[in-house]
Tab-separated table of N, CA, C and O in Angstrom:
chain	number	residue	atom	x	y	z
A	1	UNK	N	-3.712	-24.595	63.264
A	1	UNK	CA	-2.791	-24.073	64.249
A	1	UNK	C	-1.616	-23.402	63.530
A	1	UNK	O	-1.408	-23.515	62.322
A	2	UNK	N	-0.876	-22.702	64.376
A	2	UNK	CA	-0.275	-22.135	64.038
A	2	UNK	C	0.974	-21.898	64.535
A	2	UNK	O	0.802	-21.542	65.700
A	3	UNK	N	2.265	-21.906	64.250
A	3	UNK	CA	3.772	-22.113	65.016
A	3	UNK	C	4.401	-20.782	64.581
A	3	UNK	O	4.641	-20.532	63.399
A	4	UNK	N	4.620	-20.054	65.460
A	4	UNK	CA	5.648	-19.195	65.462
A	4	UNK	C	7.259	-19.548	65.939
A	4	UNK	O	7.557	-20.267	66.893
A	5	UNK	N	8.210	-18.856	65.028
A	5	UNK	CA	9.285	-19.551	65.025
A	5	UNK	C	10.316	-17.801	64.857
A	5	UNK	O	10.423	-17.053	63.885
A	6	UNK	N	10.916	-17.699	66.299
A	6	UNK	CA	12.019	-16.476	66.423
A	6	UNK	C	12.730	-17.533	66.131
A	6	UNK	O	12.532	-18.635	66.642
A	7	UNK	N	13.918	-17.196	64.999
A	7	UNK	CA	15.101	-17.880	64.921
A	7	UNK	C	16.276	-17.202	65.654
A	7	UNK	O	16.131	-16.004	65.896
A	8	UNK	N	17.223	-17.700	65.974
A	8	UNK	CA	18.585	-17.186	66.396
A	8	UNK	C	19.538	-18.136	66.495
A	8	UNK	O	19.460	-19.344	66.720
A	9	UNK	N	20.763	-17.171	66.224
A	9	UNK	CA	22.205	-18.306	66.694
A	9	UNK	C	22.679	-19.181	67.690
A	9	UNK	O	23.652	-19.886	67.424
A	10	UNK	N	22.281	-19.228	68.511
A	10	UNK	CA	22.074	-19.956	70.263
A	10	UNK	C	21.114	-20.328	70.459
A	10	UNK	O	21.062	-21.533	70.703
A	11	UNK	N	19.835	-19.556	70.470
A	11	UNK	CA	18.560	-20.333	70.845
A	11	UNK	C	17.265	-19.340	69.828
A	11	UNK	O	17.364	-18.202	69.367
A	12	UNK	N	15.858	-20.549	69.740
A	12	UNK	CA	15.102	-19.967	69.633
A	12	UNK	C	13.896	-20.125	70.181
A	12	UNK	O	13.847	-20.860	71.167
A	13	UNK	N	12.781	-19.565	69.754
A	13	UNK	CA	11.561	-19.247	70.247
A	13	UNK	C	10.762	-19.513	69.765
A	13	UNK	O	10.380	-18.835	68.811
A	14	UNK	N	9.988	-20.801	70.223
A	14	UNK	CA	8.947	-21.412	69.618
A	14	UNK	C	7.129	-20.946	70.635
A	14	UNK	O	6.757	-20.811	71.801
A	15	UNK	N	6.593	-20.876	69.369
A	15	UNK	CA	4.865	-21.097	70.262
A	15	UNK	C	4.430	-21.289	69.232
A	15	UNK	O	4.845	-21.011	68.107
A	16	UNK	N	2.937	-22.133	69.831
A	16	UNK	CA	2.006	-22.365	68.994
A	16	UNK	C	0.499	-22.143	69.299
A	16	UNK	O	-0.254	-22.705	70.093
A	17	UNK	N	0.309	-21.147	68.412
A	17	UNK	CA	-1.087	-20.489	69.029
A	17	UNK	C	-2.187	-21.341	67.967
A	17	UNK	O	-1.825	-22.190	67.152
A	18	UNK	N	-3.535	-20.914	68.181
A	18	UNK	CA	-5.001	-21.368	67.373
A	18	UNK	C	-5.108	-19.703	66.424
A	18	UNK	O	-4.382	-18.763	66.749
A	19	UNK	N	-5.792	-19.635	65.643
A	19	UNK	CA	-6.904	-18.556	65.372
A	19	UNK	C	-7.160	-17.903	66.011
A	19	UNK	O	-7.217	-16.701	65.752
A	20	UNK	N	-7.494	-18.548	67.418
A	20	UNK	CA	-8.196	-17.734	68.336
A	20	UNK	C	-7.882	-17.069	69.150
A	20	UNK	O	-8.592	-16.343	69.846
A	21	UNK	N	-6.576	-17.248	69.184
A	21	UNK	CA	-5.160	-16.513	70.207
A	21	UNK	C	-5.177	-16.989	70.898
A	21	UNK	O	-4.347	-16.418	71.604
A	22	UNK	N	-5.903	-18.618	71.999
A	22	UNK	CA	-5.015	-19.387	72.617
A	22	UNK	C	-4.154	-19.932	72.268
A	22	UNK	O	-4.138	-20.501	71.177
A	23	UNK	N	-2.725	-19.918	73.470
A	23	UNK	CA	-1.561	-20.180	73.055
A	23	UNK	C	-1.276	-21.437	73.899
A	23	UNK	O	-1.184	-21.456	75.126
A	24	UNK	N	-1.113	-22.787	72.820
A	24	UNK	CA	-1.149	-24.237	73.136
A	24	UNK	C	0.334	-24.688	73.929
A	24	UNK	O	0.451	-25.579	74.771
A	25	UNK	N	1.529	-23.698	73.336
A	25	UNK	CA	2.300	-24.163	73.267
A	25	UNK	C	3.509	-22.967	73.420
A	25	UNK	O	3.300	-22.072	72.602
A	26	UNK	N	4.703	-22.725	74.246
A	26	UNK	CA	5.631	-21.800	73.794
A	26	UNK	C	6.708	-22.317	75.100
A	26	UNK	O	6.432	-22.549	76.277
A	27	UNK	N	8.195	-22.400	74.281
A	27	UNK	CA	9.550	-22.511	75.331
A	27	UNK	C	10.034	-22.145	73.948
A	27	UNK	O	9.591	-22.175	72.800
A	28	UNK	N	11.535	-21.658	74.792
A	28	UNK	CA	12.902	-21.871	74.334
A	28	UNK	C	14.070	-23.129	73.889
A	28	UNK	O	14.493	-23.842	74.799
A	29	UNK	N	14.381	-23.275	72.984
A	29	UNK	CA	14.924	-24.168	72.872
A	29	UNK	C	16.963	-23.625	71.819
A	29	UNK	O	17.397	-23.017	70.840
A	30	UNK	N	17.287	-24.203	72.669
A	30	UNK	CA	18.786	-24.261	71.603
A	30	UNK	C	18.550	-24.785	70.040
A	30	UNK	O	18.032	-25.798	69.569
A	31	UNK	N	19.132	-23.696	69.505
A	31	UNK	CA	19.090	-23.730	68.040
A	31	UNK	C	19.347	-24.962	67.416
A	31	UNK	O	18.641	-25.328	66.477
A	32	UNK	N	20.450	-25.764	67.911
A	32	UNK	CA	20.721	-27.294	67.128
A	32	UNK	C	19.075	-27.871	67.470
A	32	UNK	O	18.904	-28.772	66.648
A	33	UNK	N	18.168	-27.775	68.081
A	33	UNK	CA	17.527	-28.665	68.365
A	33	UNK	C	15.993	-28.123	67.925
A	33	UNK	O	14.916	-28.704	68.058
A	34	UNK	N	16.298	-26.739	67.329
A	34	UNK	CA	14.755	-26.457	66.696
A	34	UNK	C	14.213	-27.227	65.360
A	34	UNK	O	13.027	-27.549	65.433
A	35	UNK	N	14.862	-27.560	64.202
A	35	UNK	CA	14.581	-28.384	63.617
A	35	UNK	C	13.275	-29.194	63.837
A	35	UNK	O	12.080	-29.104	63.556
A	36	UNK	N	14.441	-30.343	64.726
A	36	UNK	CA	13.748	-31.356	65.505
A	36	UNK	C	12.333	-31.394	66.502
A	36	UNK	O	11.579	-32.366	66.559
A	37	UNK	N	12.151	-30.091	67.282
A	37	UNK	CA	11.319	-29.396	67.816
A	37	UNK	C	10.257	-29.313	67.168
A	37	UNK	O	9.276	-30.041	67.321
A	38	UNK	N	10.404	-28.172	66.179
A	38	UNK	CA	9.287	-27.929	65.183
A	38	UNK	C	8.805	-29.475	64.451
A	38	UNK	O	7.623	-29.351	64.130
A	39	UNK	N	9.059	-30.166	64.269
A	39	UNK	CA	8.971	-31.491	63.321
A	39	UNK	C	8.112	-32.086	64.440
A	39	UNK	O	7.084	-32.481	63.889
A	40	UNK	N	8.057	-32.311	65.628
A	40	UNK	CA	7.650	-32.675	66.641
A	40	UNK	C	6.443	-32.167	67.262
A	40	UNK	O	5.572	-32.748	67.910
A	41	UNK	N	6.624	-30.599	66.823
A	41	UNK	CA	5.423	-30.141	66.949
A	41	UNK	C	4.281	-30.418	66.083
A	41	UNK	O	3.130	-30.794	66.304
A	42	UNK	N	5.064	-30.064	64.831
A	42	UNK	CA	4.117	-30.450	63.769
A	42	UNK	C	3.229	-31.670	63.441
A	42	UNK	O	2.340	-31.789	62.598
A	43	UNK	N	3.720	-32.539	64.343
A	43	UNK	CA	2.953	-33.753	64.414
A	43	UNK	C	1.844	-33.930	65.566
A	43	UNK	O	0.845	-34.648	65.550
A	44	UNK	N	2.295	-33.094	66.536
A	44	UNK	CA	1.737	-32.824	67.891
A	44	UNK	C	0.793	-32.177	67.581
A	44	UNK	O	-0.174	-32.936	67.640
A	45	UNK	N	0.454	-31.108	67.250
A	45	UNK	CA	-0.531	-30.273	66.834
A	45	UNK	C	-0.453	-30.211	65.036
A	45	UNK	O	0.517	-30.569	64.367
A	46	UNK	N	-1.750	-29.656	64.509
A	46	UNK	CA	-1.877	-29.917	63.023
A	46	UNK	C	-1.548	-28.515	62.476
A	46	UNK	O	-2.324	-27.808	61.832
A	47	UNK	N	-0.464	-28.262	62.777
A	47	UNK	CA	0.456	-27.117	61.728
A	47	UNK	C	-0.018	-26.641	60.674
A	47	UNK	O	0.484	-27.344	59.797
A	48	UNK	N	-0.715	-25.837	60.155
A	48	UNK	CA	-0.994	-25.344	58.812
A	48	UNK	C	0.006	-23.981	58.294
A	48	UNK	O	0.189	-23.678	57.115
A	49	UNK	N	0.585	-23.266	59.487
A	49	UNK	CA	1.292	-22.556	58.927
A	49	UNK	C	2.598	-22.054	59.962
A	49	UNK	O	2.450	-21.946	61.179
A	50	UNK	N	3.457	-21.868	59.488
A	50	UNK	CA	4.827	-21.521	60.120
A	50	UNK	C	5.038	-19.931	59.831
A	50	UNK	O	5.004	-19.535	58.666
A	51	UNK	N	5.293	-18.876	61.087
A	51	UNK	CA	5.419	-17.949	61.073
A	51	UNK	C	6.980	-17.320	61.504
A	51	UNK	O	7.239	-17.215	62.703
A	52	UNK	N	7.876	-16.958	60.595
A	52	UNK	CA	9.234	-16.538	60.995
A	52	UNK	C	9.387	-15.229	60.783
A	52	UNK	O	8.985	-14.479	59.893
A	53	UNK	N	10.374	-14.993	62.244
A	53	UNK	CA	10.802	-13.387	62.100
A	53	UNK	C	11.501	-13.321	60.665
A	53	UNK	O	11.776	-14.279	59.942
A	54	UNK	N	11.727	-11.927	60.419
A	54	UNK	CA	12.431	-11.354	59.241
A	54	UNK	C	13.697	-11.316	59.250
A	54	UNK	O	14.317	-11.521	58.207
A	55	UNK	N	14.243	-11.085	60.261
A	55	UNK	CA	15.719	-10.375	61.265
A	55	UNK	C	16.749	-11.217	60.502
A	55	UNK	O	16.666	-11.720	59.381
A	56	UNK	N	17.990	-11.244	61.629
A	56	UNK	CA	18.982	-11.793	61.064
A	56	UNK	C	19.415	-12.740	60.242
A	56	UNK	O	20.047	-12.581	59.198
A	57	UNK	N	18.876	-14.249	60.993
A	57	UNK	CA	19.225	-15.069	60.413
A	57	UNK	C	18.423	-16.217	59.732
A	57	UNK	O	18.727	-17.360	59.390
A	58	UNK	N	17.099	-15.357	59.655
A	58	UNK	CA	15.952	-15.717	58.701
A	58	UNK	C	15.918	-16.277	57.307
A	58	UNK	O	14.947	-16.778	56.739
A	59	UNK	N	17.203	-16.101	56.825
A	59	UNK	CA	16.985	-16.551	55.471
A	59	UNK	C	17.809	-17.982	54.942
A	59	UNK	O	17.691	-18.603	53.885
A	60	UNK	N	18.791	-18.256	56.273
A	60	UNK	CA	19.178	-19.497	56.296
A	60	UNK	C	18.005	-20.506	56.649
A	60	UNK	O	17.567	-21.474	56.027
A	61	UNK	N	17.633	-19.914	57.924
A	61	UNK	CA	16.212	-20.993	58.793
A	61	UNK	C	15.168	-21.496	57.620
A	61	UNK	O	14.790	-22.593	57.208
A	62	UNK	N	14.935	-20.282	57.340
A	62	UNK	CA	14.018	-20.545	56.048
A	62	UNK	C	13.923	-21.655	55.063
A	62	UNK	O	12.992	-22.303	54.585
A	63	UNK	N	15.619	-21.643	54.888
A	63	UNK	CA	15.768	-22.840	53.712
A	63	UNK	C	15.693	-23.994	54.390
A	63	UNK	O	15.055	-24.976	54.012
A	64	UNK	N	16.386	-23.907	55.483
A	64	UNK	CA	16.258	-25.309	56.729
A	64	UNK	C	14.875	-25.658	56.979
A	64	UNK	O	14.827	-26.844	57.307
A	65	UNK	N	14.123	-25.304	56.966
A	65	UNK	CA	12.527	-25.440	57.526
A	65	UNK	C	12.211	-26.092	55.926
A	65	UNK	O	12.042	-27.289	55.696
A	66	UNK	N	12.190	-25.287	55.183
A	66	UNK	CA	11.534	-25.648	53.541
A	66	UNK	C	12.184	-27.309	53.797
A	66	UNK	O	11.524	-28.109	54.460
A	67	UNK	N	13.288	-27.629	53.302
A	67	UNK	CA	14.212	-28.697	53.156
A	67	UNK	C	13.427	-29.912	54.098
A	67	UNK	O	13.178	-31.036	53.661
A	68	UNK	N	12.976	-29.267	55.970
A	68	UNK	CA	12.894	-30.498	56.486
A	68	UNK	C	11.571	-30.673	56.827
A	68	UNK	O	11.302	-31.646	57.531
A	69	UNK	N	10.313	-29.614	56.324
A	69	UNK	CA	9.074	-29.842	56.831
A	69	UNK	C	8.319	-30.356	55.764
A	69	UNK	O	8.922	-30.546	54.707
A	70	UNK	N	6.758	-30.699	55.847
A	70	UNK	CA	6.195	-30.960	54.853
A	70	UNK	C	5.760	-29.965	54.150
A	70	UNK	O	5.586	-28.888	54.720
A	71	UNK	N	5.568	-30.059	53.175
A	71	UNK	CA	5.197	-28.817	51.956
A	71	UNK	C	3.933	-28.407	52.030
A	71	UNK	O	3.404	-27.504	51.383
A	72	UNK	N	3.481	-29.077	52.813
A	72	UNK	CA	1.429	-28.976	53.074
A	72	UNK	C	1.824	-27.067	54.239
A	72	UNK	O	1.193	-26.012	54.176
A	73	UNK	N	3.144	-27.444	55.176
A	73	UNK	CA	3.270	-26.245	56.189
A	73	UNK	C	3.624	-25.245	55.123
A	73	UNK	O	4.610	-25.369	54.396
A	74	UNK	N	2.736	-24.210	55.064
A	74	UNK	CA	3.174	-22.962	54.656
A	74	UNK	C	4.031	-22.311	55.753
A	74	UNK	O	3.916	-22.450	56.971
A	75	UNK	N	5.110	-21.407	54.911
A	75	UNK	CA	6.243	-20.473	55.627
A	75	UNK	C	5.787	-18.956	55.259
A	75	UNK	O	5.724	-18.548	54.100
A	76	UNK	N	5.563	-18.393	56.090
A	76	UNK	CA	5.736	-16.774	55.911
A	76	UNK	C	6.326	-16.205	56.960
A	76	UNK	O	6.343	-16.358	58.182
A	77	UNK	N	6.787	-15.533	56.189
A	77	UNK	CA	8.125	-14.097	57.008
A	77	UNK	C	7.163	-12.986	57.627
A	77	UNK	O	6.290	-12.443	56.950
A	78	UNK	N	7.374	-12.721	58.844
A	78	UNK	CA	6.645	-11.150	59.273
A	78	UNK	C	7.804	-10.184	59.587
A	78	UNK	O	8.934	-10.647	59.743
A	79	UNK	N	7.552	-8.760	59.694
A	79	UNK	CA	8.633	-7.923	60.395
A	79	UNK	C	8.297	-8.436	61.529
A	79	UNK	O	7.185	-8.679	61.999
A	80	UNK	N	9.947	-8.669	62.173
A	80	UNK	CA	10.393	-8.638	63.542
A	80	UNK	C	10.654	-7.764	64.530
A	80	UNK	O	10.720	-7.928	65.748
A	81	UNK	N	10.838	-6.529	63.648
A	81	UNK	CA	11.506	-5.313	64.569
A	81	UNK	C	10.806	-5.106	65.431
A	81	UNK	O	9.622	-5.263	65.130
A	82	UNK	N	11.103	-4.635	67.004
A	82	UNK	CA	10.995	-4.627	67.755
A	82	UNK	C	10.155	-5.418	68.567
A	82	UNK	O	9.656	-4.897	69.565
A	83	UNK	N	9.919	-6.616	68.286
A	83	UNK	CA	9.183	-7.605	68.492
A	83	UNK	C	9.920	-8.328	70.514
A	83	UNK	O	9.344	-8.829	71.480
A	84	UNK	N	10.892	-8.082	70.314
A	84	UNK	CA	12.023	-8.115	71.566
A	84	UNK	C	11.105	-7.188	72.739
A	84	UNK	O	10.498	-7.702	73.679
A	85	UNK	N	11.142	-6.264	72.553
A	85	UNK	CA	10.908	-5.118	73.534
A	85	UNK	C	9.274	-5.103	73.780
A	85	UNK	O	8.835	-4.731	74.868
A	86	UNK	N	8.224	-5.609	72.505
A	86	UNK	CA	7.188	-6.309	73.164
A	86	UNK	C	7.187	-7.158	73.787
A	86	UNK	O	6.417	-7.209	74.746
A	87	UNK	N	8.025	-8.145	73.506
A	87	UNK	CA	7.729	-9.502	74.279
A	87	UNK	C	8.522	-9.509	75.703
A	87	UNK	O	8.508	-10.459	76.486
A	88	UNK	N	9.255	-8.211	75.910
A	88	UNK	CA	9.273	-8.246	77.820
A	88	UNK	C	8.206	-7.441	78.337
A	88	UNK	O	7.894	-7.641	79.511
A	89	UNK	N	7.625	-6.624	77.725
A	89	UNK	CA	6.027	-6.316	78.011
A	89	UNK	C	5.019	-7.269	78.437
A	89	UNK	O	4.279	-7.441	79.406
A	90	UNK	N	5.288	-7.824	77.318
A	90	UNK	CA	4.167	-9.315	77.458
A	90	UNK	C	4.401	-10.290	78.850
A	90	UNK	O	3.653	-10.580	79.783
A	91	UNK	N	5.869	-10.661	78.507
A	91	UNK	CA	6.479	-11.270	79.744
A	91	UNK	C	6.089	-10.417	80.981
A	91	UNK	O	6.056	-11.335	81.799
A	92	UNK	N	5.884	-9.704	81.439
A	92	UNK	CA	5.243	-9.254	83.040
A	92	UNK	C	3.788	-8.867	82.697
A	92	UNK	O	3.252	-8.121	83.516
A	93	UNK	N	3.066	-9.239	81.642
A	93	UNK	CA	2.095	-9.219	81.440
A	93	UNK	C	1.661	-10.404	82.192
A	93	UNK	O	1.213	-10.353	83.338
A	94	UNK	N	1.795	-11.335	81.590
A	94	UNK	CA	2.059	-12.721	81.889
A	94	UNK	C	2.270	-13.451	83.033
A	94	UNK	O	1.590	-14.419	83.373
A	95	UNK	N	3.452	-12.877	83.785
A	95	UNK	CA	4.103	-13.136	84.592
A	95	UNK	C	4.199	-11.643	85.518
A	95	UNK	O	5.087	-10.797	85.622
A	96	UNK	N	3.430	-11.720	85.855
A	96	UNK	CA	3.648	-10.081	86.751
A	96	UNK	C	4.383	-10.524	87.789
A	96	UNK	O	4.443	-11.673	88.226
A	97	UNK	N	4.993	-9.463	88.198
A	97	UNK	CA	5.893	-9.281	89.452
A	97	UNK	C	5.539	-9.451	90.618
A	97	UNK	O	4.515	-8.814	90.865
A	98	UNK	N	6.128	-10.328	91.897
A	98	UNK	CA	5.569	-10.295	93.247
A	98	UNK	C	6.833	-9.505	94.195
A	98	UNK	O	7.964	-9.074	93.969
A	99	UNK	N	5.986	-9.594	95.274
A	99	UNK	CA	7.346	-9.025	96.357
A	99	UNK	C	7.810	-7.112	95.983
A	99	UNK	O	7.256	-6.053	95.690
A	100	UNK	N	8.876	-7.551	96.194
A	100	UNK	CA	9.150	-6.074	95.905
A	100	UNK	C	9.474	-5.811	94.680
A	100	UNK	O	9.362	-4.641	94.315
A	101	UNK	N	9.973	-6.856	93.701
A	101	UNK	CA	9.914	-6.359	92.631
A	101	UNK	C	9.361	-5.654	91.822
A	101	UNK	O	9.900	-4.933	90.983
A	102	UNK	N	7.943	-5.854	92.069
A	102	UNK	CA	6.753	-5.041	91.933
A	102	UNK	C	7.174	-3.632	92.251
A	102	UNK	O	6.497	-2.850	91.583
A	103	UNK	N	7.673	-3.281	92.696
A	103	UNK	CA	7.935	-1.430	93.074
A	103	UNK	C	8.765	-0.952	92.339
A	103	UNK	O	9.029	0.249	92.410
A	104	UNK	N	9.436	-1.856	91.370
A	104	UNK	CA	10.658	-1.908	90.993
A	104	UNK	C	9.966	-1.582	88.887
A	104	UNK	O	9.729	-2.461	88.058
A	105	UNK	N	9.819	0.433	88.650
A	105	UNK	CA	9.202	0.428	87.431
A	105	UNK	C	9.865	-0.409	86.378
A	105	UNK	O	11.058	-0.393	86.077
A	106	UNK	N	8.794	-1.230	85.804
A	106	UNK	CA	9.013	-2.077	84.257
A	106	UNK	C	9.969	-1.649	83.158
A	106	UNK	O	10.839	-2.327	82.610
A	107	UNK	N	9.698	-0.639	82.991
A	107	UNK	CA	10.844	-0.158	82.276
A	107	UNK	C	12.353	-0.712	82.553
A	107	UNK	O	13.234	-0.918	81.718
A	108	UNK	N	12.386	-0.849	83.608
A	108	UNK	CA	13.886	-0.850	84.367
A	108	UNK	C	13.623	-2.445	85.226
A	108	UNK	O	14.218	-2.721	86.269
A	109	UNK	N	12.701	-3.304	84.600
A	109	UNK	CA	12.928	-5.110	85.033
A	109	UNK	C	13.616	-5.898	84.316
A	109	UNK	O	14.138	-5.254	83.407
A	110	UNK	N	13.886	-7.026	84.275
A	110	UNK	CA	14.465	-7.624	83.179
A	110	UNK	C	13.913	-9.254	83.740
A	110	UNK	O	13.808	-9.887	84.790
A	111	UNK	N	13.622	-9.437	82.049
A	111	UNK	CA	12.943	-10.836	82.923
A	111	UNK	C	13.866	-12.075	83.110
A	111	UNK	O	14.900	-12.386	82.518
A	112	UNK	N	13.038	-12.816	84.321
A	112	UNK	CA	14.719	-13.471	84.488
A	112	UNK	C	15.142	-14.635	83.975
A	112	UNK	O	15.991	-15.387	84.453
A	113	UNK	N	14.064	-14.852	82.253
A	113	UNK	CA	14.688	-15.606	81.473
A	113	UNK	C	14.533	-15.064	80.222
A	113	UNK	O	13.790	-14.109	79.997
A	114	UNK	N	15.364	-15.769	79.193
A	114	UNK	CA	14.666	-15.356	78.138
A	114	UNK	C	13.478	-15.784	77.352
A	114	UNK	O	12.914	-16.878	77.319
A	115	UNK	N	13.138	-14.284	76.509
A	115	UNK	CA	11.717	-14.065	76.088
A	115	UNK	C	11.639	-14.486	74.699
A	115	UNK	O	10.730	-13.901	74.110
A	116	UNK	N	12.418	-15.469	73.838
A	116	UNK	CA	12.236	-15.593	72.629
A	116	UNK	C	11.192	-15.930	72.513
A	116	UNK	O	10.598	-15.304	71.635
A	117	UNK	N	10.210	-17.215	73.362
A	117	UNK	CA	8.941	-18.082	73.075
A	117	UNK	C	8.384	-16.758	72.555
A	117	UNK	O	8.441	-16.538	71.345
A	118	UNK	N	7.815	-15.808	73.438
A	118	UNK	CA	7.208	-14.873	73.934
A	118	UNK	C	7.050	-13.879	72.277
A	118	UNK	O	6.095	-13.339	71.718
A	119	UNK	N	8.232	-13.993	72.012
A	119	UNK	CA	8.740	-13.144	71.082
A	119	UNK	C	8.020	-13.771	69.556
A	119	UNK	O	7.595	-13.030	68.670
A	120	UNK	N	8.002	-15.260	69.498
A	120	UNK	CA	6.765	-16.144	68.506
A	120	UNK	C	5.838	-16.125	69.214
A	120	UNK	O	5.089	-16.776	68.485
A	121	UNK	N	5.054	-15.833	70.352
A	121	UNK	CA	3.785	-15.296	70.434
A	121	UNK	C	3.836	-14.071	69.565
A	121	UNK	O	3.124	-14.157	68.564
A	122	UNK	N	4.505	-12.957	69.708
A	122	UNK	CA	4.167	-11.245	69.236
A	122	UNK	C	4.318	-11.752	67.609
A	122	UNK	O	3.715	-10.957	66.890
A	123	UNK	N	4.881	-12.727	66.925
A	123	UNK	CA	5.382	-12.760	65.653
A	123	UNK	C	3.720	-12.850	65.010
A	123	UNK	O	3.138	-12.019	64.312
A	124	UNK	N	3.174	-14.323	65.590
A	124	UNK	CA	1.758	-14.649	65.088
A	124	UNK	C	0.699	-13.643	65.106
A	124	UNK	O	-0.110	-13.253	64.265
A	125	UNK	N	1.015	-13.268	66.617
A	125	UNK	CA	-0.091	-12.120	66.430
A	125	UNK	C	-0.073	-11.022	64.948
A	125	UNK	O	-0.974	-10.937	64.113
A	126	UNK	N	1.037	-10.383	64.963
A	126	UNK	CA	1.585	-9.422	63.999
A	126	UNK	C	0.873	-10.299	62.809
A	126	UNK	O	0.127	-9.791	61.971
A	127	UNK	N	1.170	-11.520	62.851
A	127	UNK	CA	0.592	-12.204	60.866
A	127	UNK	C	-0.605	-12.232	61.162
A	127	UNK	O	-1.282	-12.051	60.150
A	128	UNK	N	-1.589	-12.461	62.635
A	128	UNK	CA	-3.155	-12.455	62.101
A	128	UNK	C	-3.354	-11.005	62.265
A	128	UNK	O	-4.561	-10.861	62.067
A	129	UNK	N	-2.902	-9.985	62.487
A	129	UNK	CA	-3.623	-8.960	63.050
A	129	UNK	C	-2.929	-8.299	61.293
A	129	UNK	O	-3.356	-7.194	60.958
A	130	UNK	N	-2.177	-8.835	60.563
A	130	UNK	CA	-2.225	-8.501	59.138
A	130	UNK	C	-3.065	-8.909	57.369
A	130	UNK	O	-3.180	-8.751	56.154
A	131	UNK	N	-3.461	-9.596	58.785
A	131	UNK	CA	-4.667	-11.211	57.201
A	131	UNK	C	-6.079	-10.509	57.622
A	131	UNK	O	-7.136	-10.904	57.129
């Protein structure tokens, strides 16, 4: 299995997909509490590898993850860029629109939470669709 991990300053974006692109697992969680999250997951499902955006604040998380996971979890970095603007794609993929919203072109929706999980779905994909 596999954990994708959007980091950010407030919150991030966890999922955990297979090989196979079912996705076991994906929410949002406040940043004090991803750590703990991921560690939780990792026991929950059998983690073989940890997938983090590149972006901002990737290179702190990084050391935080090394420091508190087991060394068996491999860490790799993917580009992130524009990984955001897929994952509100995905999100009404997902979640399509009812009512009138539906009339209302995608371009111009906003979903009415945030899409970080969403955003470690697009991360994993990006690392298998690169292996």
């Amino acid at each position: 299995m596999i954990l994708g991990f959007d980091p950010g300053k407030d919150k991030c974006g966890l999922a955990v997909m297979g090989k196979d692109n079912n996705v076991s697992y994906h929410q949002v969680v406040p940043s004090e509490s991803a750590i703990s999250t991921i560690q939780s997951l990792c026991k929950q499902f059998s983690i073989e590898l940890l997938v983090l955006g590149d972006q901002t604040t990737s290179k702190s998380w990084k050391q935080k993850l090394t420091e508190s996971l087991s060394p068996v979890i491999k860490i790799v970095q993917v580009d992130e860029r524009y990984s955001s603007l897929e994952a509100k794609e995905r999100y009404w993929q997902m979640y399509p629109p009812t009512g009138l919203s539906r009339l209302i072109p995608q371009g111009m929706r906003t979903p009415p939470r945030p899409v970080d999980d969403i955003v470690a779905i697009v991360l994993i994909e990006r690392y298998l669709n690169k292996i």
